mmCIF file of C-alpha atoms and ligand atoms in Angstrom:
data_model
loop_
_atom_site.group_PDB
_atom_site.id
_atom_site.type_symbol
_atom_site.label_atom_id
_atom_site.label_comp_id
_atom_site.label_asym_id
_atom_site.label_seq_id
_atom_site.Cartn_x
_atom_site.Cartn_y
_atom_site.Cartn_z
ATOM 1 C CA MET A 200 0.070 -0.011 -0.036
ATOM 2 C CA THR A 201 1.894 3.034 -1.262
ATOM 3 C CA THR A 202 0.910 6.551 -2.368
ATOM 4 C CA LEU A 203 2.836 7.779 -5.511
ATOM 5 C CA SER A 204 3.079 11.515 -6.210
ATOM 6 C CA LEU A 205 4.811 13.274 -9.048
ATOM 7 C CA LYS A 206 5.568 16.914 -8.310
ATOM 8 C CA GLU A 207 6.023 19.130 -11.387
ATOM 9 C CA VAL A 208 8.046 16.443 -13.109
ATOM 10 C CA SER A 209 9.756 17.150 -16.452
ATOM 11 C CA LYS A 210 11.768 15.031 -18.667
ATOM 12 C CA ARG A 211 13.851 16.361 -21.615
ATOM 13 C CA PHE A 212 15.800 14.291 -24.058
ATOM 14 C CA ARG A 213 18.165 16.596 -25.865
ATOM 15 C CA THR A 214 15.615 18.424 -27.825
ATOM 16 C CA VAL A 215 12.521 16.469 -27.071
ATOM 17 C CA ASP A 216 10.194 17.562 -24.092
ATOM 18 C CA ALA A 217 8.773 13.977 -23.436
ATOM 19 C CA VAL A 218 7.207 15.000 -20.073
ATOM 20 C CA THR A 219 6.462 18.675 -19.069
ATOM 21 C CA ASP A 220 5.487 19.873 -15.549
ATOM 22 C CA LEU A 221 3.492 16.753 -14.560
ATOM 23 C CA SER A 222 1.926 16.635 -11.219
ATOM 24 C CA LEU A 223 -0.292 13.790 -10.188
ATOM 25 C CA GLU A 224 -1.025 11.692 -7.108
ATOM 26 C CA SER A 225 -2.264 8.167 -7.067
ATOM 27 C CA GLU A 226 -4.032 6.795 -3.889
ATOM 28 C CA SER A 227 -2.834 3.890 -2.035
ATOM 29 C CA GLY A 228 -4.239 0.611 -3.585
ATOM 30 C CA GLU A 229 -5.580 2.495 -6.645
ATOM 31 C CA LEU A 230 -5.416 1.380 -10.083
ATOM 32 C CA LEU A 231 -4.586 4.578 -12.233
ATOM 33 C CA THR A 232 -4.544 4.288 -15.970
ATOM 34 C CA LEU A 233 -2.294 6.550 -17.935
ATOM 35 C CA LEU A 234 -4.039 6.996 -21.236
ATOM 36 C CA GLY A 235 -2.689 8.844 -24.236
ATOM 37 C CA PRO A 236 -1.773 8.550 -27.890
ATOM 38 C CA SER A 237 1.562 6.998 -29.070
ATOM 39 C CA GLY A 238 4.418 9.359 -28.259
ATOM 40 C CA ALA A 239 2.519 11.059 -25.328
ATOM 41 C CA GLY A 240 5.248 10.279 -22.834
ATOM 42 C CA LYS A 241 3.570 7.391 -21.114
ATOM 43 C CA THR A 242 6.510 4.987 -21.092
ATOM 44 C CA THR A 243 8.888 7.779 -20.115
ATOM 45 C CA ILE A 244 6.569 8.496 -17.057
ATOM 46 C CA LEU A 245 6.669 4.876 -15.921
ATOM 47 C CA LYS A 246 10.569 4.705 -16.361
ATOM 48 C CA LEU A 247 10.834 7.932 -14.227
ATOM 49 C CA VAL A 248 8.791 6.226 -11.491
ATOM 50 C CA ALA A 249 10.774 3.035 -11.663
ATOM 51 C CA GLY A 250 14.112 4.848 -11.520
ATOM 52 C CA LEU A 251 15.249 3.901 -15.115
ATOM 53 C CA LEU A 252 15.285 7.551 -16.024
ATOM 54 C CA HIS A 253 16.010 10.505 -13.922
ATOM 55 C CA PRO A 254 13.822 13.723 -14.284
ATOM 56 C CA THR A 255 15.140 16.881 -15.642
ATOM 57 C CA ALA A 256 13.029 18.731 -13.022
ATOM 58 C CA GLY A 257 10.717 17.937 -10.273
ATOM 59 C CA ASP A 258 10.283 15.348 -7.679
ATOM 60 C CA ILE A 259 8.852 11.759 -7.298
ATOM 61 C CA ARG A 260 7.620 10.567 -3.886
ATOM 62 C CA PHE A 261 6.502 7.242 -2.519
ATOM 63 C CA ASP A 262 4.454 7.608 0.615
ATOM 64 C CA GLY A 263 5.518 11.326 0.742
ATOM 65 C CA ARG A 264 9.249 10.467 0.552
ATOM 66 C CA SER A 265 11.316 11.450 -2.409
ATOM 67 C CA VAL A 266 12.888 8.402 -4.116
ATOM 68 C CA LEU A 267 15.043 10.300 -6.614
ATOM 69 C CA ALA A 268 18.267 9.415 -4.879
ATOM 70 C CA GLU A 269 17.135 5.658 -4.789
ATOM 71 C CA PRO A 270 18.308 3.324 -7.442
ATOM 72 C CA PRO A 271 15.548 1.162 -9.257
ATOM 73 C CA GLU A 272 16.025 -1.976 -6.981
ATOM 74 C CA LYS A 273 15.500 -0.001 -3.867
ATOM 75 C CA ARG A 274 12.284 1.471 -5.084
ATOM 76 C CA ARG A 275 10.574 -1.763 -5.411
ATOM 77 C CA ALA A 276 8.437 -0.590 -8.207
ATOM 78 C CA VAL A 277 8.080 -3.369 -10.645
ATOM 79 C CA LEU A 278 7.808 -2.305 -14.195
ATOM 80 C CA MET A 279 6.609 -4.492 -17.022
ATOM 81 C CA LEU A 280 7.806 -2.922 -20.209
ATOM 82 C CA GLN A 281 6.422 -3.266 -23.685
ATOM 83 C CA GLY A 282 8.153 -5.908 -25.819
ATOM 84 C CA PRO A 283 10.205 -9.009 -24.823
ATOM 85 C CA SER A 284 11.759 -8.689 -21.373
ATOM 86 C CA LEU A 285 12.015 -12.251 -20.145
ATOM 87 C CA PHE A 286 15.421 -13.931 -19.264
ATOM 88 C CA PRO A 287 16.094 -16.137 -22.330
ATOM 89 C CA TYR A 288 18.065 -18.814 -20.600
ATOM 90 C CA MET A 289 15.401 -19.434 -17.894
ATOM 91 C CA SER A 290 12.228 -21.542 -18.171
ATOM 92 C CA ALA A 291 8.808 -19.872 -18.027
ATOM 93 C CA VAL A 292 8.246 -20.946 -14.484
ATOM 94 C CA ASP A 293 11.578 -19.609 -13.280
ATOM 95 C CA ASN A 294 10.949 -16.337 -15.023
ATOM 96 C CA ALA A 295 7.484 -16.131 -13.457
ATOM 97 C CA ALA A 296 8.871 -16.918 -10.020
ATOM 98 C CA PHE A 297 11.941 -14.708 -10.421
ATOM 99 C CA ALA A 298 11.164 -12.337 -7.664
ATOM 100 C CA LEU A 299 10.428 -14.999 -5.227
ATOM 101 C CA LEU A 300 13.595 -16.698 -5.959
ATOM 102 C CA MET A 301 15.604 -13.445 -5.618
ATOM 103 C CA ARG A 302 13.842 -12.922 -2.239
ATOM 104 C CA GLY A 303 15.083 -16.315 -0.952
ATOM 105 C CA THR A 304 11.819 -18.136 -1.141
ATOM 106 C CA ALA A 305 12.401 -22.006 -1.085
ATOM 107 C CA ARG A 306 12.831 -23.204 -4.758
ATOM 108 C CA SER A 307 9.997 -25.682 -4.531
ATOM 109 C CA GLN A 308 7.660 -23.216 -3.095
ATOM 110 C CA ALA A 309 8.527 -20.499 -5.546
ATOM 111 C CA ARG A 310 8.147 -22.865 -8.452
ATOM 112 C CA ALA A 311 4.795 -23.956 -7.190
ATOM 113 C CA ARG A 312 3.519 -20.389 -7.079
ATOM 114 C CA GLY A 313 5.060 -19.869 -10.604
ATOM 115 C CA VAL A 314 3.175 -22.806 -11.805
ATOM 116 C CA GLU A 315 -0.011 -21.608 -10.273
ATOM 117 C CA MET A 316 0.312 -18.089 -11.682
ATOM 118 C CA LEU A 317 1.144 -19.491 -15.081
ATOM 119 C CA THR A 318 -2.073 -21.400 -14.921
ATOM 120 C CA ARG A 319 -3.923 -18.181 -14.137
ATOM 121 C CA VAL A 320 -2.493 -16.393 -17.071
ATOM 122 C CA GLY A 321 -3.608 -19.263 -19.299
ATOM 123 C CA LEU A 322 -0.385 -21.113 -19.719
ATOM 124 C CA PRO A 323 -0.960 -24.311 -17.888
ATOM 125 C CA GLY A 324 1.741 -26.899 -18.650
ATOM 126 C CA LEU A 325 4.132 -24.650 -20.307
ATOM 127 C CA GLY A 326 6.301 -23.893 -17.327
ATOM 128 C CA ASP A 327 9.350 -25.849 -18.592
ATOM 129 C CA ARG A 328 9.550 -23.996 -21.948
ATOM 130 C CA ARG A 329 12.247 -21.331 -22.621
ATOM 131 C CA PRO A 330 10.881 -17.929 -24.078
ATOM 132 C CA SER A 331 12.073 -18.749 -27.354
ATOM 133 C CA ASP A 332 9.655 -21.700 -27.593
ATOM 134 C CA LEU A 333 6.733 -19.486 -26.642
ATOM 135 C CA SER A 334 4.757 -17.096 -28.913
ATOM 136 C CA GLY A 335 4.862 -13.338 -28.450
ATOM 137 C CA GLY A 336 1.535 -13.436 -26.664
ATOM 138 C CA GLN A 337 2.583 -16.170 -24.391
ATOM 139 C CA GLN A 338 5.848 -14.383 -23.486
ATOM 140 C CA GLN A 339 3.952 -11.424 -22.585
ATOM 141 C CA ARG A 340 1.713 -13.470 -20.189
ATOM 142 C CA VAL A 341 4.782 -14.962 -18.574
ATOM 143 C CA ALA A 342 6.051 -11.417 -18.031
ATOM 144 C CA LEU A 343 2.611 -10.430 -16.541
ATOM 145 C CA ALA A 344 2.808 -13.408 -14.227
ATOM 146 C CA ARG A 345 6.226 -12.392 -13.168
ATOM 147 C CA ALA A 346 5.151 -8.800 -12.453
ATOM 148 C CA LEU A 347 2.086 -10.133 -10.451
ATOM 149 C CA LEU A 348 4.154 -12.444 -8.359
ATOM 150 C CA ALA A 349 6.735 -9.849 -7.479
ATOM 151 C CA GLU A 350 4.349 -8.152 -4.921
ATOM 152 C CA PRO A 351 5.942 -4.716 -5.468
ATOM 153 C CA ARG A 352 5.070 -1.491 -3.622
ATOM 154 C CA LEU A 353 4.077 -0.161 -7.052
ATOM 155 C CA LEU A 354 3.128 -2.049 -10.145
ATOM 156 C CA LEU A 355 3.911 -0.283 -13.376
ATOM 157 C CA LEU A 356 2.386 -2.026 -16.506
ATOM 158 C CA ASP A 357 3.238 -0.620 -19.922
ATOM 159 C CA GLU A 358 0.441 -1.709 -22.455
ATOM 160 C CA PRO A 359 0.661 -5.161 -20.986
ATOM 161 C CA LEU A 360 -2.181 -6.428 -23.123
ATOM 162 C CA ALA A 361 -1.241 -5.109 -26.517
ATOM 163 C CA ASN A 362 -0.828 -7.958 -29.082
ATOM 164 C CA LEU A 363 -3.207 -10.277 -27.241
ATOM 165 C CA ASP A 364 -6.406 -11.419 -28.963
ATOM 166 C CA PRO A 365 -9.677 -9.908 -27.680
ATOM 167 C CA GLU A 366 -10.896 -12.822 -25.582
ATOM 168 C CA LEU A 367 -7.581 -13.330 -23.822
ATOM 169 C CA ARG A 368 -7.357 -9.551 -23.351
ATOM 170 C CA ALA A 369 -10.665 -9.549 -21.381
ATOM 171 C CA ASP A 370 -9.296 -12.454 -19.257
ATOM 172 C CA MET A 371 -6.125 -10.710 -18.545
ATOM 173 C CA ARG A 372 -7.760 -7.510 -17.615
ATOM 174 C CA HIS A 373 -9.909 -9.376 -15.199
ATOM 175 C CA LEU A 374 -6.812 -11.115 -13.660
ATOM 176 C CA ILE A 375 -4.861 -7.899 -13.298
ATOM 177 C CA LYS A 376 -7.684 -6.183 -11.545
ATOM 178 C CA GLN A 377 -8.401 -9.057 -9.345
ATOM 179 C CA SER A 378 -4.670 -9.504 -8.279
ATOM 180 C CA GLN A 379 -4.378 -5.770 -7.853
ATOM 181 C CA ARG A 380 -7.490 -5.577 -5.632
ATOM 182 C CA ARG A 381 -6.684 -8.554 -3.549
ATOM 183 C CA ARG A 382 -3.276 -7.231 -2.534
ATOM 184 C CA ALA A 383 -4.168 -3.635 -2.831
ATOM 185 C CA ILE A 384 -1.138 -2.883 -4.987
ATOM 186 C CA THR A 385 -0.980 0.685 -6.156
ATOM 187 C CA THR A 386 -0.867 0.184 -9.891
ATOM 188 C CA ILE A 387 -0.249 2.324 -12.948
ATOM 189 C CA PHE A 388 -1.662 0.743 -16.104
ATOM 190 C CA VAL A 389 -0.626 2.344 -19.353
ATOM 191 C CA THR A 390 -2.671 2.092 -22.464
ATOM 192 C CA HIS A 391 -3.445 4.094 -25.651
ATOM 193 C CA ASP A 392 -6.858 2.387 -25.891
ATOM 194 C CA GLN A 393 -9.567 4.578 -24.400
ATOM 195 C CA GLU A 394 -11.923 1.603 -23.863
ATOM 196 C CA GLU A 395 -9.459 -0.379 -22.034
ATOM 197 C CA ALA A 396 -8.619 2.697 -19.810
ATOM 198 C CA VAL A 397 -12.201 3.020 -18.961
ATOM 199 C CA GLU A 398 -12.586 -0.664 -18.098
ATOM 200 C CA MET A 399 -9.446 -0.899 -15.979
ATOM 201 C CA GLY A 400 -9.083 2.355 -14.203
ATOM 202 C CA ASP A 401 -10.363 3.613 -10.904
ATOM 203 C CA ARG A 402 -9.217 6.868 -12.442
ATOM 204 C CA ILE A 403 -7.674 7.904 -15.601
ATOM 205 C CA ALA A 404 -4.976 10.356 -16.149
ATOM 206 C CA LEU A 405 -5.111 11.450 -19.835
ATOM 207 C CA ILE A 406 -1.674 12.633 -21.196
ATOM 208 C CA PHE A 407 -1.290 14.723 -24.404
ATOM 209 C CA GLU A 408 2.155 15.690 -25.487
ATOM 210 C CA GLY A 409 3.751 14.960 -22.134
ATOM 211 C CA ARG A 410 1.275 17.068 -20.280
ATOM 212 C CA LEU A 411 -1.621 16.051 -18.009
ATOM 213 C CA GLU A 412 -4.861 17.113 -19.906
ATOM 214 C CA GLN A 413 -7.396 15.626 -17.537
ATOM 215 C CA ILE A 414 -7.554 13.288 -14.517
ATOM 216 C CA GLY A 415 -10.592 11.730 -12.866
ATOM 217 C CA PRO A 416 -12.926 8.911 -12.956
ATOM 218 C CA PRO A 417 -13.831 7.276 -16.259
ATOM 219 C CA ARG A 418 -17.263 8.844 -16.459
ATOM 220 C CA ASP A 419 -15.962 12.475 -16.366
ATOM 221 C CA PHE A 420 -14.168 11.883 -19.680
ATOM 222 C CA TYR A 421 -17.534 11.163 -21.347
ATOM 223 C CA GLU A 422 -19.688 13.587 -19.587
ATOM 224 C CA ARG A 423 -17.393 16.338 -18.451
ATOM 225 C CA PRO A 424 -14.555 16.522 -20.876
ATOM 226 C CA ARG A 425 -12.276 19.595 -20.100
ATOM 227 C CA SER A 426 -11.544 20.261 -23.704
ATOM 228 C CA VAL A 427 -12.575 19.559 -27.296
ATOM 229 C CA ARG A 428 -9.383 17.411 -27.607
ATOM 230 C CA VAL A 429 -10.453 15.152 -24.671
ATOM 231 C CA ALA A 430 -14.033 14.888 -26.015
ATOM 232 C CA ARG A 431 -12.730 13.895 -29.421
ATOM 233 C CA PHE A 432 -10.250 11.341 -28.006
ATOM 234 C CA PHE A 433 -13.267 9.776 -26.238
ATOM 235 C CA GLY A 434 -15.220 9.599 -29.388
ATOM 236 C CA SER A 435 -17.710 12.371 -28.780
ATOM 237 C CA GLN A 436 -19.956 12.769 -31.775
ATOM 238 C CA ASN A 437 -22.009 15.671 -30.912
ATOM 239 C CA MET A 438 -20.045 18.896 -30.740
ATOM 240 C CA PHE A 439 -21.516 22.291 -31.716
ATOM 241 C CA ALA A 440 -19.910 25.747 -31.709
ATOM 242 C CA GLY A 441 -21.883 28.301 -29.801
ATOM 243 C CA THR A 442 -21.757 31.470 -27.755
ATOM 244 C CA TYR A 443 -22.567 31.257 -24.089
ATOM 245 C CA ARG A 444 -24.110 34.089 -22.196
ATOM 246 C CA GLY A 445 -26.124 34.004 -18.981
ATOM 247 C CA ASP A 446 -28.034 30.645 -18.985
ATOM 248 C CA ILE A 447 -28.170 30.314 -22.714
ATOM 249 C CA VAL A 448 -25.846 29.095 -25.336
ATOM 250 C CA ALA A 449 -26.658 30.308 -28.785
ATOM 251 C CA THR A 450 -25.915 27.565 -31.299
ATOM 252 C CA PRO A 451 -26.808 27.649 -35.059
ATOM 253 C CA PHE A 452 -29.816 25.403 -34.590
ATOM 254 C CA ALA A 453 -31.231 26.755 -31.344
ATOM 255 C CA ASP A 454 -30.726 28.725 -28.141
ATOM 256 C CA LEU A 455 -30.257 26.137 -25.466
ATOM 257 C CA HIS A 456 -30.674 26.293 -21.698
ATOM 258 C CA ILE A 457 -27.708 25.069 -19.768
ATOM 259 C CA ALA A 458 -27.954 23.603 -16.248
ATOM 260 C CA ASP A 459 -24.494 22.847 -15.145
ATOM 261 C CA GLY A 460 -20.762 23.514 -15.582
ATOM 262 C CA ARG A 461 -20.204 27.146 -16.547
ATOM 263 C CA PRO A 462 -17.269 28.177 -18.421
ATOM 264 C CA PRO A 463 -16.431 31.968 -18.869
ATOM 265 C CA GLU A 464 -18.929 33.626 -21.259
ATOM 266 C CA GLY A 465 -18.058 33.779 -25.014
ATOM 267 C CA PRO A 466 -17.274 31.108 -27.555
ATOM 268 C CA VAL A 467 -17.799 27.618 -26.458
ATOM 269 C CA VAL A 468 -18.263 24.086 -27.805
ATOM 270 C CA VAL A 469 -21.383 22.215 -26.562
ATOM 271 C CA THR A 470 -21.492 18.532 -26.314
ATOM 272 C CA ILE A 471 -24.090 15.922 -25.350
ATOM 273 C CA ARG A 472 -23.844 12.070 -25.294
ATOM 274 C CA PRO A 473 -25.940 10.311 -27.890
ATOM 275 C CA GLU A 474 -27.666 8.340 -25.152
ATOM 276 C CA ALA A 475 -28.783 11.587 -23.504
ATOM 277 C CA VAL A 476 -30.684 12.900 -26.545
ATOM 278 C CA LEU A 477 -34.370 12.207 -26.326
ATOM 279 C CA LEU A 478 -36.633 11.775 -29.428
ATOM 280 C CA GLY A 479 -40.282 11.836 -29.785
ATOM 281 C CA HIS A 480 -41.921 13.423 -26.766
ATOM 282 C CA GLY A 481 -40.863 17.100 -26.132
ATOM 283 C CA GLY A 482 -39.293 18.159 -22.778
ATOM 284 C CA PRO A 483 -39.658 21.353 -20.855
ATOM 285 C CA ALA A 484 -36.677 23.005 -22.597
ATOM 286 C CA ASN A 485 -34.437 22.648 -25.503
ATOM 287 C CA THR A 486 -36.845 20.879 -27.806
ATOM 288 C CA VAL A 487 -36.504 21.299 -31.628
ATOM 289 C CA GLU A 488 -37.682 19.546 -34.588
ATOM 290 C CA GLY A 489 -35.548 17.138 -36.669
ATOM 291 C CA ARG A 490 -35.680 14.562 -39.326
ATOM 292 C CA ILE A 491 -34.300 11.065 -38.856
ATOM 293 C CA ILE A 492 -31.863 10.480 -41.627
ATOM 294 C CA GLU A 493 -30.152 7.253 -40.464
ATOM 295 C CA SER A 494 -30.699 4.458 -38.163
ATOM 296 C CA HIS A 495 -28.394 1.499 -37.512
ATOM 297 C CA TYR A 496 -29.101 -1.459 -35.323
ATOM 298 C CA ARG A 497 -26.116 -2.204 -33.087
ATOM 299 C CA GLY A 498 -27.326 -5.013 -30.758
ATOM 300 C CA THR A 499 -27.352 -3.212 -27.491
ATOM 301 C CA HIS A 500 -28.690 0.037 -29.013
ATOM 302 C CA VAL A 501 -29.625 1.731 -32.165
ATOM 303 C CA ALA A 502 -27.471 4.470 -33.521
ATOM 304 C CA VAL A 503 -29.750 7.170 -35.042
ATOM 305 C CA ARG A 504 -28.765 10.438 -36.905
ATOM 306 C CA VAL A 505 -31.203 13.362 -36.836
ATOM 307 C CA ALA A 506 -30.887 16.491 -39.097
ATOM 308 C CA ILE A 507 -31.835 19.793 -37.645
ATOM 309 C CA GLY A 508 -31.356 22.105 -40.668
ATOM 310 C CA ASP A 509 -27.758 21.548 -41.608
ATOM 311 C CA ILE A 510 -26.662 20.159 -38.158
ATOM 312 C CA VAL A 511 -26.692 16.517 -37.694
ATOM 313 C CA ILE A 512 -27.156 15.091 -34.115
ATOM 314 C CA ALA A 513 -26.357 11.534 -33.065
ATOM 315 C CA ALA A 514 -28.740 9.869 -30.731
ATOM 316 C CA SER A 515 -28.610 6.419 -29.246
ATOM 317 C CA LEU A 516 -31.898 4.533 -28.502
ATOM 318 C CA ARG A 517 -32.822 1.311 -26.824
ATOM 319 C CA PRO A 518 -33.883 -1.088 -29.506
ATOM 320 C CA ASP A 519 -37.455 -1.148 -28.166
ATOM 321 C CA GLU A 520 -37.612 2.720 -28.088
ATOM 322 C CA ALA A 521 -36.182 2.719 -31.741
ATOM 323 C CA ARG A 522 -39.038 0.659 -33.077
ATOM 324 C CA SER A 523 -41.341 3.652 -33.112
ATOM 325 C CA PHE A 524 -39.095 5.680 -35.420
ATOM 326 C CA SER A 525 -38.285 5.241 -39.111
ATOM 327 C CA VAL A 526 -35.969 6.958 -41.453
ATOM 328 C CA GLY A 527 -37.590 10.082 -42.840
ATOM 329 C CA ASP A 528 -39.692 10.731 -39.777
ATOM 330 C CA VAL A 529 -39.939 14.297 -38.460
ATOM 331 C CA THR A 530 -39.783 14.201 -34.755
ATOM 332 C CA LYS A 531 -39.114 16.320 -31.575
ATOM 333 C CA VAL A 532 -35.612 16.278 -30.435
ATOM 334 C CA THR A 533 -34.754 17.224 -26.753
ATOM 335 C CA LEU A 534 -31.343 18.087 -25.492
ATOM 336 C CA PRO A 535 -31.993 18.038 -21.638
ATOM 337 C CA PRO A 536 -30.194 21.142 -20.009
ATOM 338 C CA ASP A 537 -28.512 18.988 -17.327
ATOM 339 C CA ARG A 538 -27.028 16.543 -19.909
ATOM 340 C CA LEU A 539 -25.330 19.474 -22.075
ATOM 341 C CA TRP A 540 -21.732 20.178 -21.295
ATOM 342 C CA MET A 541 -19.757 23.194 -22.443
ATOM 343 C CA MET A 542 -16.025 23.270 -23.266
ATOM 344 C CA PRO A 543 -13.755 26.323 -24.099
ATOM 345 C CA GLY A 544 -14.379 27.275 -27.742
ATOM 346 C CA ASP A 545 -10.801 28.336 -28.524
ATOM 347 C CA GLU A 546 -8.761 25.121 -29.171
ATOM 348 C CA ARG A 547 -5.475 25.131 -27.328
HETATM 349 P P1 LIG B 875 4.530 6.795 -25.290
HETATM 350 O O1 LIG B 875 4.998 5.667 -24.244
HETATM 351 O O2 LIG B 875 3.446 7.539 -24.634
HETATM 352 O O3 LIG B 875 4.305 6.299 -26.642
HETATM 353 P P2 LIG B 875 7.375 7.731 -24.840
HETATM 354 O O4 LIG B 875 7.346 8.029 -23.469
HETATM 355 O O5 LIG B 875 7.834 6.503 -25.308
HETATM 356 O O6 LIG B 875 5.814 7.886 -25.448
HETATM 357 O O7 LIG B 875 7.937 8.876 -25.714
HETATM 358 C C1 LIG B 875 7.587 10.308 -25.438
HETATM 359 C C2 LIG B 875 8.577 11.152 -26.407
HETATM 360 O O8 LIG B 875 9.894 11.092 -25.999
HETATM 361 C C3 LIG B 875 8.551 10.658 -27.873
HETATM 362 O O9 LIG B 875 8.587 11.863 -28.640
HETATM 363 C C4 LIG B 875 9.709 9.802 -27.921
HETATM 364 O O10 LIG B 875 10.271 9.984 -29.266
HETATM 365 C C5 LIG B 875 10.705 10.667 -26.934
HETATM 366 N N1 LIG B 875 11.685 9.783 -26.322
HETATM 367 C C6 LIG B 875 11.434 8.653 -25.484
HETATM 368 N N2 LIG B 875 12.497 8.043 -25.155
HETATM 369 C C7 LIG B 875 13.595 8.827 -25.662
HETATM 370 C C8 LIG B 875 15.045 8.726 -25.647
HETATM 371 N N3 LIG B 875 15.656 7.808 -24.989
HETATM 372 N N4 LIG B 875 15.713 9.566 -26.270
HETATM 373 C C9 LIG B 875 15.110 10.648 -27.074
HETATM 374 N N5 LIG B 875 13.727 10.791 -27.225
HETATM 375 C C10 LIG B 875 12.989 9.905 -26.519
HETATM 376 MG MG1 LIG B 876 5.071 3.676 -24.708
#
C-alpha cells in the first residue's frame, strides 16, 4: 500500500520534451490508468517512477518521501515494459517466480507459485519452456505473471495486453484487476486504448504531448471533458460551436438552456452524449424538430442520426424505443439542459 506522487516532473531528451510539468497523485491501492496517444510520454513516465530515468526537473515521492536518490532496485516498483523482457536462458516458471527466488523463497515453493500463476494467465503446462519456444503473446503473459508475483510497492504495467487477442485480453484485464485488488497494490496501467482505460481504471490520467490534460473517474471523460481534444479522444460525436451568455448558449440550430458547468462567457463548444438525446416526446426545454436520416441497429442500442437544418445530431436509442421511429420521420428532439456540457471554444 503505497501512495505515489509526481510533483512538477519534467523530462527532456536533448531537444524533445517528453514530459512537461507533470503533477499527479495516485492513492494507495488504486489502479490509475495512464492514457494517451503514441508518443505522449507514457513509457517515459513509468521509467521515471521505476528509476530507469532521472527527471530533468521535479520530484517523485512514494508515501511522501522522495525516491530520486534511490536506485531502481531499492524503489521496489516493478515495471513490465512493452516488448520482450524475459530472461532467455530461464524456463517460463523460473521467469515467473523470479522475484520470489531473488527474495530467498524456497525453490520448491517459488516454483509452485510460479506454476499456479502461469495457469492463471492461461499457460498451464508450459512452465518448462524457454521464452524462445513461446509465442509473443505467451511471453507477454509470462512477463505479466512475473510482475504479479513480484508483490511490489508499485506495479507499473506498460501496455501489458497489446498483441493479445480480444478474448484473452478480457481475461487478462480481469486477472490484473483481481490480483491488484486482492493485494491492494498501487498500480499504474498504461494504455493508448480509451476503452481499456475506462474498463481498467479507478481513475484515468489522460496525457497529451507530455502534459496532463485531465484526471478523474472514467465517467468524467465522457460527460465532463475539459476540452474539445478530450471529447474527441473519447469519441464524442455531438459537438456544436456556440456562444455562451447567462444561462443560454446560442448555437446555429437553437438557443439552448444550460444547467451545469459554466465556463467563462464567450465562444464555447457544446457537447451531449448520444444516449442523452431524447426523441419523440418534447421536454420542458431545448426541444426542436428534426428529421431522422439514418438508423443502424447495433445489438445493445440503435444509432440514429437526426438532421436539424444543416446540423446532424447522433442519438442512441434502446432497441425497443427505436421501433417507433423510421428514417424520414420528423420528430421532436430534446437536449436536456442537465446533460449538456460546455467546453472552451478556442482550441489550445
Ligand atoms: P509513449 O509511451 O506515450 O508512446 P514515450 O514516453 O515512449 O511515449 O515517448 C515520448 C516522447 O519522448 C517521444 O517523442 C519519444 O520519441 C521521446 N523519447 C522517448 N525516449 C527517448 C529517448 N531515450 N531519447 C530521445 N527521445 C526519447
Ligand atoms: Mg510507450
